[in-house]
Amino acid sequence: MLMVMTITIFCSCARHDNEYIDLRSGKKVLLVKDEQTGYMVNTETRKPVYLYVEPSTNDTFYGRTAVKVNGKIRRSTEGGFVFEGDDGFTYKDGDYKVKVEDNTPKLEGDVKIKYGDDGSVKIKADNYKKKVDANGDVKIKDGDTKITIKDGKKEVKRD
């Protein structure tokens, strides 16, 4: 009985390798890299994390790129913290709103990325939409072309 209690206490106190502190909430979270966007996301909510801290080193990282940003963070006027080197990216309520870089001609203007509670992802830009469902199904509308990928089968329609 004592051995079982000792193992239970040890396992419950052990830190997970992917456990960090979300700088916005101050809470411990488990993070993984989203394979589609490359952003670090909370495993529970599947929403991206803006800034997070590695507890063992006290290093701070930017969630969009997972780059160490020690010394590049300032307190925002609205409260919280802001990474000064995010190059025009804004983060609000679990979503990044990004400005598209010059080398992406298909996406012009602002790009909005939304994460659903079910794990789905929606990307919207001028004349472009993409939705990836939690089950992996994909719908893309690019100008007059519609692409649907369902159960591994691709269908292309042009208006």
Short mmCIF file of C-alpha atoms in Angstrom, two decimals:
data_model
loop_
_atom_site.label_atom_id
_atom_site.label_comp_id
_atom_site.label_asym_id
_atom_site.label_seq_id
_atom_site.Cartn_x
_atom_site.Cartn_y
_atom_site.Cartn_z
CA MET A 1 0.00 0.00 0.00
CA LEU A 2 2.83 2.37 0.92
CA MET A 3 4.58 1.61 -2.36
CA VAL A 4 1.45 2.41 -4.39
CA MET A 5 1.02 5.72 -2.53
CA THR A 6 4.68 6.63 -3.12
CA ILE A 7 4.43 5.91 -6.86
CA THR A 8 1.17 7.90 -7.10
CA ILE A 9 2.67 10.91 -5.34
CA PHE A 10 5.85 10.75 -7.45
CA CYS A 11 3.90 10.53 -10.72
CA SER A 12 1.57 13.37 -9.80
CA CYS A 13 4.50 15.61 -8.87
CA ALA A 14 6.58 14.80 -11.94
CA ARG A 15 6.72 17.62 -14.48
CA HIS A 16 5.76 16.89 -18.05
CA ASP A 17 8.42 17.67 -20.66
CA ASN A 18 5.96 19.87 -22.57
CA GLU A 19 4.61 21.78 -19.53
CA TYR A 20 5.09 25.54 -19.64
CA ILE A 21 3.56 28.67 -18.17
CA ASP A 22 1.26 30.70 -20.40
CA LEU A 23 2.42 34.28 -19.82
CA ARG A 24 -1.07 35.70 -20.48
CA SER A 25 -2.90 33.54 -17.94
CA GLY A 26 -0.01 32.70 -15.59
CA LYS A 27 -1.21 29.08 -15.57
CA LYS A 28 0.71 25.89 -16.32
CA VAL A 29 -0.21 24.46 -19.71
CA LEU A 30 0.87 21.54 -21.85
CA LEU A 31 2.01 22.70 -25.30
CA VAL A 32 2.61 21.00 -28.62
CA LYS A 33 3.55 22.33 -32.04
CA ASP A 34 0.61 22.48 -34.44
CA GLU A 35 1.74 20.64 -37.58
CA GLN A 36 -0.32 22.82 -39.96
CA THR A 37 0.60 26.28 -38.69
CA GLY A 38 3.82 25.67 -36.76
CA TYR A 39 2.39 27.57 -33.78
CA MET A 40 2.69 26.29 -30.23
CA VAL A 41 -0.82 25.38 -29.04
CA ASN A 42 -2.37 24.48 -25.70
CA THR A 43 -3.10 20.73 -25.81
CA GLU A 44 -6.36 21.19 -23.89
CA THR A 45 -7.90 24.06 -25.90
CA ARG A 46 -5.96 23.57 -29.19
CA LYS A 47 -5.59 27.38 -29.30
CA PRO A 48 -2.22 29.02 -29.91
CA VAL A 49 -0.26 30.50 -27.03
CA TYR A 50 1.22 33.98 -27.50
CA LEU A 51 4.11 33.92 -25.00
CA TYR A 52 5.16 31.09 -22.73
CA VAL A 53 7.84 30.45 -20.13
CA GLU A 54 9.98 27.33 -19.68
CA PRO A 55 9.88 26.91 -15.85
CA SER A 56 13.25 25.18 -15.45
CA THR A 57 15.21 27.92 -17.29
CA ASN A 58 12.84 30.92 -16.97
CA ASP A 59 13.31 31.53 -20.71
CA THR A 60 10.38 33.16 -22.52
CA PHE A 61 9.31 32.02 -26.00
CA TYR A 62 7.11 33.50 -28.75
CA GLY A 63 4.32 31.01 -29.53
CA ARG A 64 4.15 31.66 -33.26
CA THR A 65 7.78 30.72 -33.90
CA ALA A 66 8.93 29.10 -30.61
CA VAL A 67 11.92 31.48 -30.64
CA LYS A 68 13.45 32.60 -27.34
CA VAL A 69 12.50 36.26 -26.75
CA ASN A 70 14.19 37.10 -23.44
CA GLY A 71 14.65 40.88 -23.12
CA LYS A 72 12.31 41.63 -26.07
CA ILE A 73 9.06 41.78 -24.11
CA ARG A 74 7.39 44.86 -22.73
CA ARG A 75 4.29 45.45 -20.66
CA SER A 76 1.36 46.57 -22.83
CA THR A 77 -0.78 49.60 -22.04
CA GLU A 78 -3.86 47.32 -21.88
CA GLY A 79 -2.13 45.03 -19.38
CA GLY A 80 -0.23 41.86 -20.06
CA PHE A 81 2.90 41.54 -22.16
CA VAL A 82 3.80 42.21 -25.80
CA PHE A 83 6.66 40.80 -27.85
CA GLU A 84 8.30 43.73 -29.65
CA GLY A 85 9.66 41.68 -32.56
CA ASP A 86 6.47 40.11 -33.85
CA ASP A 87 6.64 42.11 -37.12
CA GLY A 88 3.04 43.30 -37.29
CA PHE A 89 1.41 40.14 -35.98
CA THR A 90 -1.30 40.80 -33.44
CA TYR A 91 -2.78 38.31 -31.04
CA LYS A 92 -6.22 38.56 -29.48
CA ASP A 93 -8.42 36.02 -27.75
CA GLY A 94 -6.49 32.98 -28.96
CA ASP A 95 -6.15 34.10 -32.59
CA TYR A 96 -3.23 35.56 -34.52
CA LYS A 97 -4.06 38.21 -37.10
CA VAL A 98 -1.18 38.43 -39.48
CA LYS A 99 -0.03 40.64 -42.31
CA VAL A 100 1.01 38.61 -45.30
CA GLU A 101 4.61 38.76 -46.42
CA ASP A 102 5.55 39.85 -49.95
CA ASN A 103 6.59 36.37 -51.07
CA THR A 104 3.00 35.04 -50.78
CA PRO A 105 1.18 36.54 -53.78
CA LYS A 106 -1.92 34.34 -53.43
CA LEU A 107 -2.82 35.85 -50.04
CA GLU A 108 -3.19 39.62 -50.16
CA GLY A 109 -4.10 41.95 -47.31
CA ASP A 110 -4.73 40.72 -43.81
CA VAL A 111 -4.90 37.02 -43.07
CA LYS A 112 -7.08 35.79 -40.22
CA ILE A 113 -6.56 32.43 -38.57
CA LYS A 114 -9.19 31.03 -36.21
CA TYR A 115 -8.96 27.88 -34.13
CA GLY A 116 -12.17 26.06 -33.24
CA ASP A 117 -12.69 24.36 -29.92
CA ASP A 118 -13.00 21.07 -31.80
CA GLY A 119 -9.50 21.38 -33.32
CA SER A 120 -10.57 22.86 -36.66
CA VAL A 121 -8.63 25.70 -38.30
CA LYS A 122 -9.99 28.45 -40.58
CA ILE A 123 -7.75 30.69 -42.66
CA LYS A 124 -9.26 33.68 -44.44
CA ALA A 125 -7.65 36.29 -46.70
CA ASP A 126 -8.71 38.42 -49.64
CA ASN A 127 -10.18 36.04 -52.23
CA TYR A 128 -8.95 32.95 -50.32
CA LYS A 129 -10.49 30.68 -47.66
CA LYS A 130 -9.30 27.43 -46.18
CA LYS A 131 -10.96 25.28 -43.54
CA VAL A 132 -9.36 22.20 -42.03
CA ASP A 133 -11.76 20.17 -39.92
CA ALA A 134 -10.63 18.29 -36.84
CA ASN A 135 -11.00 15.02 -38.76
CA GLY A 136 -8.59 16.24 -41.48
CA ASP A 137 -11.12 17.14 -44.18
CA VAL A 138 -10.08 20.29 -46.09
CA LYS A 139 -12.05 22.90 -48.04
CA ILE A 140 -10.22 25.59 -50.03
CA LYS A 141 -11.70 28.43 -52.07
CA ASP A 142 -9.09 30.30 -54.07
CA GLY A 143 -10.68 32.82 -56.42
CA ASP A 144 -12.96 30.82 -58.69
CA THR A 145 -11.47 27.45 -57.75
CA LYS A 146 -12.92 25.22 -55.02
CA ILE A 147 -10.93 22.28 -53.70
CA THR A 148 -12.39 19.69 -51.33
CA ILE A 149 -10.38 16.91 -49.75
CA LYS A 150 -12.57 14.42 -47.90
CA ASP A 151 -11.51 10.98 -46.74
CA GLY A 152 -8.29 11.38 -48.76
CA LYS A 153 -10.12 12.09 -52.05
CA LYS A 154 -9.48 15.41 -53.79
CA GLU A 155 -12.18 17.17 -55.82
CA VAL A 156 -11.55 20.37 -57.81
CA LYS A 157 -14.31 22.64 -59.16
CA ARG A 158 -13.88 25.80 -61.20
CA ASP A 159 -16.62 28.41 -61.66
#
